[in-house]
Coordinates of C-alpha atoms in Angstrom, one line a residue:
Chain A
M10 CA 0.0 0.0 0.0
M11 CA 2.7 2.4 1.0
A12 CA 4.9 1.3 -1.9
A13 CA 2.0 1.9 -4.3
A14 CA 1.6 5.4 -2.8
L15 CA 5.2 6.1 -3.2
R16 CA 5.2 5.0 -6.8
L17 CA 2.2 7.2 -7.5
S18 CA 3.8 10.2 -6.0
A19 CA 7.0 9.5 -8.0
A20 CA 4.9 9.3 -11.1
L21 CA 3.1 12.5 -10.3
R22 CA 6.4 14.2 -9.8
L23 CA 7.5 13.1 -13.2
V24 CA 4.3 14.5 -14.7
L25 CA 4.6 17.7 -12.8
N26 CA 8.2 18.1 -13.7
G27 CA 6.9 18.8 -17.2
Y28 CA 5.3 21.9 -15.7
A29 CA 7.1 24.5 -13.7
V30 CA 5.1 25.8 -10.9
R31 CA 6.8 29.0 -9.9
P32 CA 6.0 31.1 -6.9
Q33 CA 4.1 34.1 -7.9
H34 CA 6.8 36.7 -7.3
H35 CA 9.2 34.7 -9.4
A36 CA 6.8 34.3 -12.3
R37 CA 8.5 35.0 -15.5
A38 CA 6.7 36.1 -18.6
F39 CA 6.9 33.6 -21.4
C40 CA 9.3 35.4 -23.6
K41 CA 12.4 34.6 -25.3
A42 CA 15.0 34.7 -22.6
P43 CA 18.7 35.2 -23.4
P44 CA 21.1 32.4 -22.7
D45 CA 22.7 32.6 -19.3
D46 CA 26.2 33.2 -20.6
A47 CA 25.2 36.1 -22.9
K48 CA 26.9 39.3 -22.0
P49 CA 25.1 42.7 -22.1
V50 CA 25.4 44.6 -25.3
E51 CA 27.3 47.5 -23.8
E52 CA 30.0 45.1 -22.5
V53 CA 30.4 43.6 -26.0
K54 CA 30.6 47.0 -27.6
E55 CA 33.2 48.1 -25.1
S56 CA 35.3 45.1 -25.6
L57 CA 35.2 45.6 -29.4
T58 CA 36.1 49.3 -29.2
K59 CA 39.0 48.4 -26.9
K60 CA 40.1 45.8 -29.3
Q61 CA 40.0 48.3 -32.1
Q62 CA 42.0 50.7 -30.0
E63 CA 44.8 48.2 -29.6
N64 CA 44.9 47.7 -33.4
G65 CA 45.2 51.4 -34.1
D66 CA 47.1 52.4 -31.0
K67 CA 50.5 52.1 -32.4
V68 CA 49.9 54.7 -35.0
I69 CA 47.3 56.9 -33.5
I70 CA 48.2 58.1 -30.1
L71 CA 45.9 61.1 -29.8
Q72 CA 42.2 60.9 -29.9
R73 CA 40.9 61.5 -33.4
P74 CA 37.4 62.1 -34.5
E75 CA 38.1 59.7 -37.3
D76 CA 38.1 57.0 -34.8
S77 CA 34.5 57.5 -34.5
L78 CA 34.1 56.4 -38.1
I79 CA 35.4 53.1 -37.1
D80 CA 33.2 53.1 -34.1
E81 CA 30.2 53.6 -36.4
K82 CA 31.3 50.6 -38.3
L83 CA 31.9 48.7 -35.2
Q84 CA 28.4 49.6 -34.0
Q85 CA 27.1 48.0 -37.1
N86 CA 29.5 45.2 -36.7
T87 CA 28.3 44.5 -33.3
K88 CA 24.9 43.8 -34.6
K89 CA 26.3 40.8 -36.4
C90 CA 28.8 40.1 -33.7
E91 CA 26.0 39.7 -31.2
E92 CA 24.7 36.8 -33.2
T93 CA 27.9 35.0 -33.1
P94 CA 28.7 33.6 -29.7
M95 CA 31.6 35.0 -27.8
K96 CA 33.9 32.0 -28.4
D97 CA 33.8 32.5 -32.1
R98 CA 34.6 36.2 -32.0
P99 CA 38.2 37.2 -32.4
Q100 CA 39.6 37.4 -28.9
A101 CA 42.1 40.2 -28.8
F102 CA 44.3 42.1 -26.5
E103 CA 42.6 41.6 -23.3
N104 CA 45.6 42.6 -21.4
D105 CA 45.6 46.2 -22.6
K106 CA 42.0 46.7 -21.9
E107 CA 42.6 48.1 -18.5
E108 CA 45.2 50.7 -19.6
K109 CA 42.9 52.8 -21.6
P110 CA 39.4 52.9 -20.2
E111 CA 39.2 56.7 -20.5
Q112 CA 39.9 56.7 -24.3
S113 CA 37.0 54.4 -24.9
Y114 CA 34.8 56.7 -22.9
D115 CA 35.8 59.7 -24.9
K116 CA 35.4 57.9 -28.1
K117 CA 31.9 57.0 -27.2
I118 CA 31.0 60.6 -26.5
I119 CA 32.4 61.7 -29.8
F120 CA 30.6 58.9 -31.5
Q121 CA 27.3 60.0 -30.1
V122 CA 27.9 63.5 -31.3
N123 CA 28.9 62.4 -34.8
H124 CA 26.2 59.8 -35.1
D125 CA 23.8 61.9 -37.2
H126 CA 26.3 63.4 -39.4
H127 CA 28.1 60.2 -40.2
T128 CA 26.6 59.2 -43.5
N129 CA 27.5 62.5 -45.2
E130 CA 31.0 62.2 -43.9
R131 CA 31.5 58.7 -44.9
Q132 CA 30.2 59.5 -48.4
E133 CA 32.7 62.3 -48.7
A134 CA 35.4 60.1 -47.4
S135 CA 34.5 57.4 -49.9
Q136 CA 34.6 59.9 -52.7
M137 CA 38.1 60.8 -51.9
G138 CA 39.2 57.2 -51.9
E139 CA 39.6 54.8 -49.2
L140 CA 39.0 55.7 -45.6
P141 CA 42.3 57.2 -44.6
V142 CA 42.3 55.7 -41.1
T143 CA 42.2 52.2 -42.3
E144 CA 45.1 52.8 -44.6
G145 CA 47.2 54.3 -41.9
K146 CA 46.6 51.3 -39.8
H147 CA 47.4 48.7 -42.3
D148 CA 51.1 49.4 -42.1
I149 CA 51.4 48.5 -38.5
N150 CA 49.0 45.7 -38.0
T151 CA 50.7 42.5 -38.7
D152 CA 48.8 39.9 -36.7
F153 CA 45.2 39.4 -37.3
S154 CA 43.6 36.8 -35.2
C155 CA 40.5 36.6 -37.4
N156 CA 39.6 34.5 -40.3
E157 CA 41.5 35.3 -43.5
K158 CA 38.8 35.6 -45.9
Q159 CA 39.6 37.9 -48.7
V160 CA 36.4 38.5 -50.4
R161 CA 36.0 42.2 -50.1
S162 CA 36.5 44.7 -52.8
E163 CA 37.2 48.3 -52.5
D164 CA 33.7 49.4 -53.3
E165 CA 32.2 47.2 -50.7
L166 CA 34.5 48.6 -48.1
T167 CA 33.5 52.2 -48.6
M168 CA 29.8 51.4 -48.4
P169 CA 28.9 51.1 -44.7
Q170 CA 26.0 48.7 -45.4
D171 CA 28.1 45.8 -46.5
V172 CA 30.1 45.5 -43.3
T173 CA 31.8 42.3 -42.5
V174 CA 31.7 40.4 -39.2
S175 CA 35.0 41.5 -37.9
A176 CA 36.7 44.9 -38.5
S177 CA 40.1 43.3 -39.1
K178 CA 38.8 41.8 -42.3
E179 CA 38.6 45.3 -43.8
E180 CA 42.1 46.0 -42.7
Q181 CA 43.4 42.9 -44.5
V182 CA 41.8 44.0 -47.7
V183 CA 43.0 47.5 -47.5
K184 CA 46.5 46.3 -47.5
E185 CA 46.4 45.6 -51.2
H186 CA 45.4 49.1 -52.2
S187 CA 47.0 52.4 -53.2
P188 CA 50.1 53.8 -51.6
V189 CA 50.3 55.8 -48.5
E190 CA 51.6 59.1 -49.9
K191 CA 48.4 60.1 -51.7
S192 CA 46.3 59.2 -48.8
D193 CA 48.1 61.6 -46.5
D194 CA 46.7 64.6 -48.2
R195 CA 43.2 63.1 -48.4
R196 CA 43.5 62.2 -44.8
A197 CA 44.4 65.7 -43.8
T198 CA 41.5 67.2 -45.7
A199 CA 39.1 64.7 -44.3
Q200 CA 40.5 65.4 -40.8
K201 CA 40.1 69.0 -41.3
K202 CA 36.5 68.6 -42.4
L203 CA 35.6 66.5 -39.5
H204 CA 37.3 68.9 -37.2
D205 CA 35.3 71.8 -38.6
L206 CA 32.1 69.9 -38.3
L207 CA 32.8 69.1 -34.7
T208 CA 33.6 72.6 -33.8
S209 CA 30.5 73.8 -35.5
L210 CA 28.5 71.3 -33.6
A211 CA 30.1 72.3 -30.3
S212 CA 29.5 76.0 -30.9
A213 CA 26.3 75.8 -32.8
D214 CA 23.3 77.5 -31.3
P215 CA 20.3 75.5 -30.5
I216 CA 18.1 74.9 -33.5
P217 CA 15.9 77.9 -33.8
V218 CA 12.4 76.9 -33.0
E219 CA 9.7 78.4 -35.2
P220 CA 8.4 81.6 -33.5
M221 CA 4.9 81.6 -32.3
V222 CA 2.7 81.7 -35.3
R223 CA 0.0 84.3 -35.1
L224 CA -3.2 82.5 -35.6
S225 CA -6.3 84.3 -36.3
R226 CA -8.5 84.3 -33.2
P227 CA -12.2 84.7 -33.1
K228 CA -13.6 88.0 -31.9
A229 CA -14.6 88.4 -28.3
R230 CA -18.0 87.0 -27.8
Q231 CA -20.7 89.2 -26.3
K232 CA -21.5 88.1 -22.8
K233 CA -25.1 87.1 -22.2
T234 CA -27.2 89.4 -20.0
G235 CA -26.3 88.2 -16.6
T236 CA -28.0 88.7 -13.3
F237 CA -30.0 91.8 -12.6
K238 CA -27.1 93.4 -10.8
E239 CA -24.8 93.1 -13.8
Q240 CA -27.5 94.5 -16.0
K241 CA -27.9 97.4 -13.6
K242 CA -24.2 98.1 -13.6
A243 CA -24.1 98.0 -17.4
T244 CA -26.9 100.6 -17.6
E245 CA -25.3 102.8 -15.0
Q246 CA -22.0 103.0 -16.6
P247 CA -22.2 105.1 -19.7
T248 CA -19.8 104.2 -22.4
E249 CA -17.4 107.0 -22.7
S250 CA -16.5 107.5 -26.3
V251 CA -14.6 110.6 -27.3
I252 CA -14.9 111.3 -30.9
E253 CA -13.1 114.2 -32.3
P254 CA -15.4 117.0 -33.6
E255 CA -13.6 117.1 -36.9
L256 CA -14.5 113.5 -37.5
V257 CA -18.1 114.2 -36.6
L258 CA -18.2 117.0 -39.2
A259 CA -16.6 114.7 -41.7
T260 CA -19.3 112.0 -41.1
K261 CA -22.0 114.5 -41.7
E262 CA -20.6 115.6 -44.9
V263 CA -20.1 112.0 -46.0
A264 CA -23.7 111.2 -45.2
E265 CA -25.0 114.1 -47.1
S266 CA -22.9 113.3 -50.1
L267 CA -24.0 109.7 -50.1
G268 CA -27.6 110.7 -50.2
G269 CA -30.5 108.6 -49.2
D270 CA -31.3 108.4 -45.6
V271 CA -28.8 110.8 -44.1
E272 CA -29.5 110.2 -40.5
T273 CA -29.2 106.5 -40.7
T274 CA -25.9 106.6 -42.5
E275 CA -24.6 109.2 -40.1
S276 CA -25.5 107.1 -37.1
E277 CA -23.9 104.1 -38.6
L278 CA -20.7 105.9 -39.2
L279 CA -20.7 107.4 -35.8
S280 CA -21.2 104.0 -34.3
T281 CA -18.3 102.6 -36.1
L282 CA -16.2 105.5 -35.0
R283 CA -17.3 104.9 -31.5
L284 CA -16.1 101.3 -31.7
H285 CA -12.6 102.4 -32.5
S286 CA -12.4 105.1 -30.0
T287 CA -13.7 103.4 -26.9
S288 CA -11.1 102.2 -24.5
T289 CA -11.3 98.5 -23.8
S290 CA -10.9 97.3 -20.2
C291 CA -11.5 93.9 -18.7
D292 CA -14.3 94.9 -16.5
D293 CA -16.3 96.8 -19.0
K294 CA -18.3 95.2 -21.7
P295 CA -16.5 94.5 -25.0
A296 CA -16.3 97.4 -27.4
I297 CA -18.2 95.6 -30.1
Q298 CA -21.8 95.4 -29.3
L299 CA -24.5 94.0 -31.4
S300 CA -26.9 96.8 -30.4
D301 CA -24.5 99.4 -31.8
L302 CA -24.2 97.7 -35.1
F303 CA -27.9 97.4 -35.5
V304 CA -28.5 101.1 -34.7
G305 CA -30.9 102.5 -37.3
M306 CA -31.0 99.3 -39.3
K307 CA -34.2 97.4 -39.9
V308 CA -34.4 93.8 -39.1
E309 CA -35.9 91.4 -41.6
R310 CA -38.9 89.6 -40.1
N311 CA -39.7 87.2 -42.9
P312 CA -39.5 83.7 -41.4
R313 CA -37.8 81.5 -43.9
K314 CA -38.6 77.8 -44.2
P315 CA -35.8 75.4 -43.9
V316 CA -34.6 74.4 -47.3
K317 CA -34.1 70.7 -46.4
D318 CA -36.7 68.5 -48.0
L319 CA -38.3 65.8 -46.1
P320 CA -37.1 62.3 -47.1
R321 CA -39.4 60.8 -49.5
H322 CA -41.0 57.6 -48.6
K323 CA -38.9 54.7 -49.7
R324 CA -40.8 51.8 -51.0
Y325 CA -39.2 48.7 -49.6
D326 CA -41.6 46.2 -51.1
Q327 CA -40.4 46.7 -54.6
D328 CA -37.1 45.1 -55.4
T329 CA -36.6 46.6 -58.9
Q330 CA -35.0 49.9 -59.2
Q331 CA -37.9 52.0 -60.4
S332 CA -36.3 55.3 -60.3
S333 CA -34.3 56.0 -63.4
P334 CA -30.6 56.7 -62.9
R335 CA -30.4 60.0 -61.2
S336 CA -28.7 63.0 -62.8
G337 CA -26.4 65.3 -61.2
V338 CA -29.0 67.8 -60.2
E339 CA -31.1 65.2 -58.4
Y340 CA -28.1 64.0 -56.6
Q341 CA -27.5 67.5 -55.3
K342 CA -31.0 67.5 -54.0
M343 CA -30.4 64.4 -52.0
W344 CA -27.5 65.9 -50.1
P345 CA -28.3 67.6 -46.9
R346 CA -28.3 71.3 -47.5
A347 CA -27.3 74.0 -45.1
T348 CA -30.2 76.2 -44.3
G349 CA -30.0 79.8 -45.4
R350 CA -31.0 81.2 -42.1
P351 CA -31.1 79.0 -39.1
V352 CA -34.2 79.2 -37.0
P353 CA -33.4 81.1 -33.9
R354 CA -33.6 78.8 -30.9
T355 CA -35.2 80.1 -27.8
L356 CA -34.7 77.9 -24.8
A357 CA -37.7 77.6 -22.7
R358 CA -37.2 78.5 -19.1
V359 CA -37.5 75.5 -16.8
E360 CA -38.7 76.0 -13.3
L361 CA -37.9 73.0 -11.2
F362 CA -40.2 73.7 -8.3
G363 CA -43.0 75.4 -10.2
T364 CA -45.6 72.7 -10.2
E365 CA -46.8 70.5 -7.5
H366 CA -44.8 67.5 -6.3
L367 CA -45.9 64.3 -8.0
D368 CA -44.9 62.1 -5.1
I369 CA -44.0 59.2 -7.3
F370 CA -40.4 58.5 -6.2
N371 CA -40.7 59.2 -2.6
A372 CA -39.0 56.9 -0.2
K373 CA -42.2 56.9 1.9
S374 CA -44.4 56.0 -1.1
L375 CA -42.1 53.1 -1.9
E376 CA -42.3 51.7 1.6
C377 CA -46.1 52.0 1.6
K378 CA -46.2 50.1 -1.7
K379 CA -44.1 47.3 -0.3
E380 CA -46.3 47.0 2.8
A381 CA -49.4 47.1 0.7
V382 CA -48.6 43.7 -1.0
P383 CA -50.8 41.1 0.7
T384 CA -49.0 37.9 1.8
S385 CA -51.5 35.2 1.1
T386 CA -50.4 31.6 1.8
L387 CA -52.7 30.1 -0.8
L388 CA -50.2 30.1 -3.7
P389 CA -46.7 30.1 -2.2
V390 CA -45.1 28.6 -5.2
W391 CA -46.5 31.2 -7.5
E392 CA -45.4 33.9 -5.2
V393 CA -41.9 32.6 -5.1
A394 CA -41.9 32.3 -8.9
H395 CA -43.2 35.9 -9.2
K396 CA -40.5 37.1 -6.9
W397 CA -37.9 35.3 -8.8
E398 CA -39.1 36.7 -12.1
L399 CA -39.0 40.2 -10.7
Q400 CA -35.4 39.7 -9.6
Q401 CA -34.5 38.3 -13.0
S402 CA -36.1 41.2 -14.8
V403 CA -34.1 43.7 -12.8
S404 CA -30.7 42.0 -12.9
H405 CA -29.0 42.0 -16.3
P406 CA -26.2 40.0 -17.5
N407 CA -22.8 41.7 -17.4
D408 CA -21.7 43.7 -20.4
N409 CA -18.1 42.9 -20.0
A410 CA -15.5 41.4 -17.7
F411 CA -15.1 44.6 -15.7
T412 CA -18.7 44.6 -14.5
E413 CA -18.4 40.9 -13.7
M414 CA -15.4 41.5 -11.6
I415 CA -17.2 44.3 -9.8
Q416 CA -20.0 41.9 -9.1
W417 CA -17.6 39.3 -7.7
T418 CA -15.9 41.8 -5.5
K419 CA -19.2 42.8 -4.0
Q420 CA -20.0 39.2 -3.4
G421 CA -16.7 38.7 -1.7
K422 CA -15.3 36.3 -4.3
L423 CA -12.6 38.6 -5.5
W424 CA -10.1 40.4 -3.3
T425 CA -10.3 44.2 -3.1
F426 CA -7.4 46.1 -4.5
P427 CA -5.1 47.3 -3.1
I428 CA -4.7 44.0 -1.3
N429 CA -5.6 44.1 2.3
N430 CA -4.0 41.3 4.2
E431 CA -6.3 41.8 7.2
V432 CA -9.6 41.3 5.4
G433 CA -12.0 39.8 7.9
L434 CA -9.8 40.7 10.9
E435 CA -11.3 44.1 11.6
E436 CA -12.7 43.0 14.9
E437 CA -9.4 41.5 16.0
K438 CA -7.8 44.8 15.9
S439 CA -9.8 46.0 18.9
V440 CA -8.7 43.0 21.0
G441 CA -5.4 43.6 22.8
F442 CA -2.5 41.1 22.8
H443 CA -2.7 40.7 26.6
E444 CA -6.0 38.9 26.2
H445 CA -4.4 36.4 23.9
I446 CA -1.3 35.7 26.0
F447 CA -2.2 36.0 29.7
L448 CA -4.5 33.0 29.9
E449 CA -3.4 31.8 33.4
Q450 CA -6.0 34.1 34.9
H451 CA -8.7 31.8 33.6
L452 CA -7.2 29.0 35.7
E453 CA -7.7 30.8 38.9
G454 CA -10.5 29.4 41.1
W455 CA -10.8 25.9 39.8
C456 CA -7.4 24.6 38.9
P457 CA -5.2 23.0 41.7
R458 CA -2.0 24.9 42.3
R459 CA 0.2 21.8 42.0
G460 CA 0.0 18.5 40.4
P461 CA -0.2 17.0 37.0
I462 CA -3.4 18.8 36.1
R463 CA -1.8 22.2 36.8
H464 CA 1.1 21.2 34.7
F465 CA -1.1 20.1 31.9
M466 CA -3.2 23.3 32.0
E467 CA -0.2 25.5 32.0
L468 CA 1.0 23.8 28.9
V469 CA -2.4 24.3 27.4
C470 CA -2.3 28.0 28.2
T471 CA 1.2 28.4 26.7
G472 CA 0.1 26.6 23.6
L473 CA -3.0 28.7 23.1
S474 CA -1.0 31.9 23.8
K475 CA 1.2 31.1 20.8
N476 CA -1.7 30.5 18.5
P477 CA -2.5 33.6 16.5
H478 CA -5.3 32.1 14.4
L479 CA -7.8 31.6 17.2
T480 CA -10.0 34.2 18.7
V481 CA -9.9 35.0 22.4
E482 CA -13.3 33.6 22.9
R483 CA -12.3 30.3 21.4
K484 CA -9.2 30.1 23.6
Q485 CA -11.3 30.7 26.6
A486 CA -13.7 28.1 25.5
H487 CA -10.9 25.5 25.4
I488 CA -9.9 26.3 28.9
Q489 CA -13.6 26.1 30.0
W490 CA -14.0 22.7 28.4
Y491 CA -11.1 21.4 30.4
K492 CA -12.6 22.9 33.5
N493 CA -15.9 21.1 32.9
Y494 CA -14.1 17.9 32.0
F495 CA -12.0 17.8 35.2
A496 CA -15.0 18.7 37.2
E497 CA -16.7 15.6 35.9
K498 CA -13.7 13.5 36.6
E499 CA -13.1 14.9 40.1
E500 CA -13.8 11.8 42.0
I501 CA -11.5 9.7 39.9
L502 CA -8.8 12.2 40.2
K503 CA -9.1 12.3 43.9
E504 CA -8.9 8.5 44.1
I505 CA -5.7 8.6 42.0
G506 CA -4.3 11.4 44.0
A507 CA -3.9 13.9 41.2
I508 CA -5.9 16.5 43.1
E509 CA -5.0 17.3 46.7
T510 CA -8.0 16.3 48.7
S511 CA -7.2 18.6 51.6
Q512 CA -7.5 22.2 50.3
Chain B
M24 CA -33.8 14.5 -19.3
A25 CA -30.7 16.4 -18.2
A26 CA -32.8 18.7 -16.0
S27 CA -34.5 15.8 -14.2
L28 CA -31.2 14.0 -13.6
S29 CA -29.5 17.1 -12.4
S30 CA -32.1 17.5 -9.8
L31 CA -31.0 14.2 -8.2
F32 CA -27.7 15.6 -7.3
T33 CA -29.0 18.4 -5.1
I34 CA -29.0 17.5 -1.5
K35 CA -31.6 18.7 0.9
L36 CA -29.5 17.9 4.0
I37 CA -26.7 20.3 3.2
N38 CA -28.4 23.6 3.8
K39 CA -25.8 25.7 2.4
I40 CA -27.1 25.4 -1.1
P41 CA -29.5 28.2 -1.7
H42 CA -32.7 26.8 -3.1
T43 CA -36.2 28.2 -2.9
S44 CA -38.7 26.7 -0.6
G45 CA -36.8 23.5 0.0
C46 CA -37.2 21.9 -3.3
L47 CA -36.2 22.3 -6.9
L48 CA -38.6 24.4 -8.9
Q49 CA -39.3 23.6 -12.5
L50 CA -40.9 26.7 -13.7
P51 CA -42.4 27.3 -17.1
T52 CA -41.3 30.9 -17.3
C53 CA -37.6 30.3 -16.9
S54 CA -34.8 28.3 -18.4
L55 CA -33.8 24.7 -17.4
H56 CA -31.1 25.6 -14.9
T57 CA -33.0 27.2 -12.2
T58 CA -30.5 26.5 -9.5
S59 CA -26.9 27.4 -9.9
V60 CA -24.9 24.6 -11.5
A61 CA -21.9 25.3 -9.2
C62 CA -23.6 23.6 -6.3
K63 CA -23.9 20.3 -8.1
Y64 CA -21.3 17.7 -7.2
P65 CA -19.9 15.4 -9.8
N66 CA -20.3 12.2 -7.8
W67 CA -22.3 10.6 -5.0
K68 CA -19.0 9.8 -3.4
M69 CA -18.2 13.4 -3.5
I70 CA -21.4 14.1 -1.6
K71 CA -20.4 11.6 1.1
E72 CA -17.0 13.2 1.3
V73 CA -18.7 16.5 1.9
K74 CA -20.8 15.1 4.7
N75 CA -17.7 13.7 6.3
R76 CA -16.0 17.0 6.2
K77 CA -19.0 18.6 7.8
A78 CA -18.9 16.0 10.6
V79 CA -15.1 16.6 11.1
K80 CA -15.8 20.3 11.5
D81 CA -18.6 19.7 14.1
F82 CA -16.5 17.5 16.3
A83 CA -13.2 19.1 15.8
F84 CA -13.3 21.1 19.1
E85 CA -14.0 18.1 21.2
R86 CA -11.7 15.8 19.5
I87 CA -8.7 18.1 19.8
N88 CA -9.3 18.5 23.5
V89 CA -9.6 14.8 24.2
N90 CA -6.6 14.0 22.0
A91 CA -4.5 16.5 24.0
L92 CA -5.4 14.6 27.1
R93 CA -4.4 11.3 25.5
K94 CA -1.2 12.3 23.8
N95 CA 0.9 13.5 26.8
K96 CA 2.9 12.1 29.6
I97 CA 1.6 14.3 32.4
I98 CA -2.0 13.2 32.8
P99 CA -2.4 10.1 34.9
P100 CA -3.1 6.9 32.8
A101 CA -6.5 6.4 34.3
I102 CA -7.7 9.6 32.8
K103 CA -6.1 8.7 29.6
E104 CA -8.0 5.4 29.4
I105 CA -11.3 7.2 29.9
A106 CA -10.3 9.7 27.2
D107 CA -9.6 6.8 24.8
K108 CA -13.0 5.4 25.3
E109 CA -14.6 8.8 24.9
I110 CA -12.9 9.5 21.6
A111 CA -13.8 6.0 20.3
A112 CA -17.4 6.8 21.1
L113 CA -17.5 9.8 18.8
P114 CA -18.7 9.1 15.2
R115 CA -16.1 7.7 12.9
N116 CA -16.8 10.2 10.2
S117 CA -15.6 13.0 12.5
S118 CA -12.0 11.7 12.3
I119 CA -9.7 13.6 10.0
S120 CA -7.9 10.5 8.9
Q121 CA -11.2 9.2 7.5
L122 CA -11.2 12.0 4.9
H123 CA -10.1 11.2 1.4
K124 CA -9.3 14.0 -0.9
R125 CA -11.0 14.1 -4.2
C126 CA -10.7 16.2 -7.4
M127 CA -13.1 19.0 -7.2
L128 CA -14.2 18.7 -10.8
T129 CA -14.1 15.0 -11.5
S130 CA -14.1 13.4 -8.0
R131 CA -11.0 11.4 -8.8
P132 CA -9.6 9.9 -5.6
R133 CA -6.1 9.4 -6.9
G134 CA -3.5 11.5 -8.6
L135 CA -4.4 14.8 -7.0
V136 CA -2.4 18.0 -7.0
T137 CA -3.1 19.1 -3.5
R138 CA -2.7 22.8 -3.9
W139 CA -5.3 23.1 -6.6
R140 CA -7.5 20.3 -5.3
L141 CA -7.6 18.9 -8.8
S142 CA -6.8 15.6 -10.4
R143 CA -3.6 15.5 -12.5
I144 CA -5.6 15.2 -15.7
V145 CA -7.8 18.2 -15.0
W146 CA -4.8 20.1 -13.7
R147 CA -3.0 19.4 -16.9
H148 CA -5.9 20.5 -19.0
E149 CA -6.3 23.8 -17.0
A150 CA -2.6 24.5 -17.2
D151 CA -2.6 24.0 -20.9
Y152 CA -5.4 26.5 -21.3
N153 CA -3.6 29.0 -19.1
K154 CA -6.2 28.9 -16.3
L155 CA -3.8 28.2 -13.5
S156 CA -2.0 31.3 -12.2
G157 CA 1.8 31.0 -12.3
V158 CA 1.8 27.6 -14.0
Q159 CA 3.8 27.3 -17.1
R160 CA 5.2 24.6 -19.2
A161 CA 8.6 23.9 -17.8
M162 CA 11.6 23.8 -20.1
W163 CA 15.2 24.1 -19.2

């Protein structure tokens, strides 16, 4: 039996080993995890740059911006290098790594600065010929730990896209090309260019942001007639408009010259003048007022009908297309047209407490209704069914998972967030620790002071005091049970001698 | 057919299941499943197991007290003998050792994964459908 159980458990373990049950806080998302021995990208890049330094170190002592070109290539190289595991990569010059950590750091900075401008530079460099740096290097470098594939042509080298796995490959190929003397001039010019670029970058002002574009803003809206007080204020304050007398004379002359209704034209002109002359302040009303504009002008009172035609009744019972193919004009009729003059809307004033109270949704009325239902016992099943139906009619299935979760939380099936570890232990907070621990007080009165029973009960008390999961009432109940038990067995205990008879 | 059979599995003794007026109602106005399906047990054996657990809970207090008297070296042996008899008199179902775990969904008595209270087959099924929190196919 035991053996069978053991076998079963072993089998289970085998099955379960197919599944990894991780504790929640260690749970790992199912994603492509890198192998354990993979180094971080920055480390790889650093190692590569350092390696490159060693190669070029014997010629180039000072920091050159051209080194950043190589860095750029290296950056691209590293993308391919990352794919190849570390063992296959050319291991080079690890001893010298420590000596020049600063250089690599500076290089990196320069590289970052140059990053955006690289393509142009490289193109220029390519036009001149080979990259001067590589040529300079090829003299010194004798040992190349990498593979000796010689596939690359000159053109491929200059183009940054077709970059090989290891930088040393390029250097190998470069060996074969044109002599060093020509390259020196080119190198100098390239260097100069780079230098200039860098200086310009360093000294360049921040890119000028486009100045604030002046957008057309709508005119200030006329405020609605506010409260009575505001209206009063408005009327009290006369709008001060100082128009020069010359202008007034000019308006009169203009009006007379125009002919027609002289007074109206004059008033219009004066009103416009007033608009321009009045001083605008925040407190006062805006200068432009509709009333001023309409001074003297007549308002059209012809009510226009809306131009939109009512949709004609579509006949759905007829399948065939009865209407002939519509022409352009008819199509235009179908489109919704903008009305010439929109009908002015007047919002009706709503008074909430004008009419009498309907008394429909009173709490009192609802209670009365509930009480009014007669509880007859003749048809209990039907009543239950009716009640159930009412419940069903009110409760709706959840729209989505969120409402479902809300429901579950209310029912207590789902934890409330943020997680409260002491859910259900609100009452326990009010109980002090002394009530849990000092339980010997309950032994007073009935428990003998010495003997096996006292010993036993003290052990019981210590055990209970250490139990955090029980309530105080339950602990006291335990002790009470023992009290009752020993009270029943008192005679037997006296016979044995567990209890002292003389007390 | 299914409705009538399903009604057999509801127990009147276990009062925790909410049912209206003490019996299953087959109402014309509503669907077949008038009581919640979650309260139906997969097996009669499961129902017995539930009854046993209820008994264990009822007598737990008394049993633990009496057992404490029995399992110690301080109480005189006479009292211990009496305690032995007392505990034997209690119903057998109230003993924890009489309980036998079962799968919650299939009532399988063997091959259980304790933490989830499921049989290994159901456990595997749920795990494959991503229903078990923190459980993932292991590979290393």
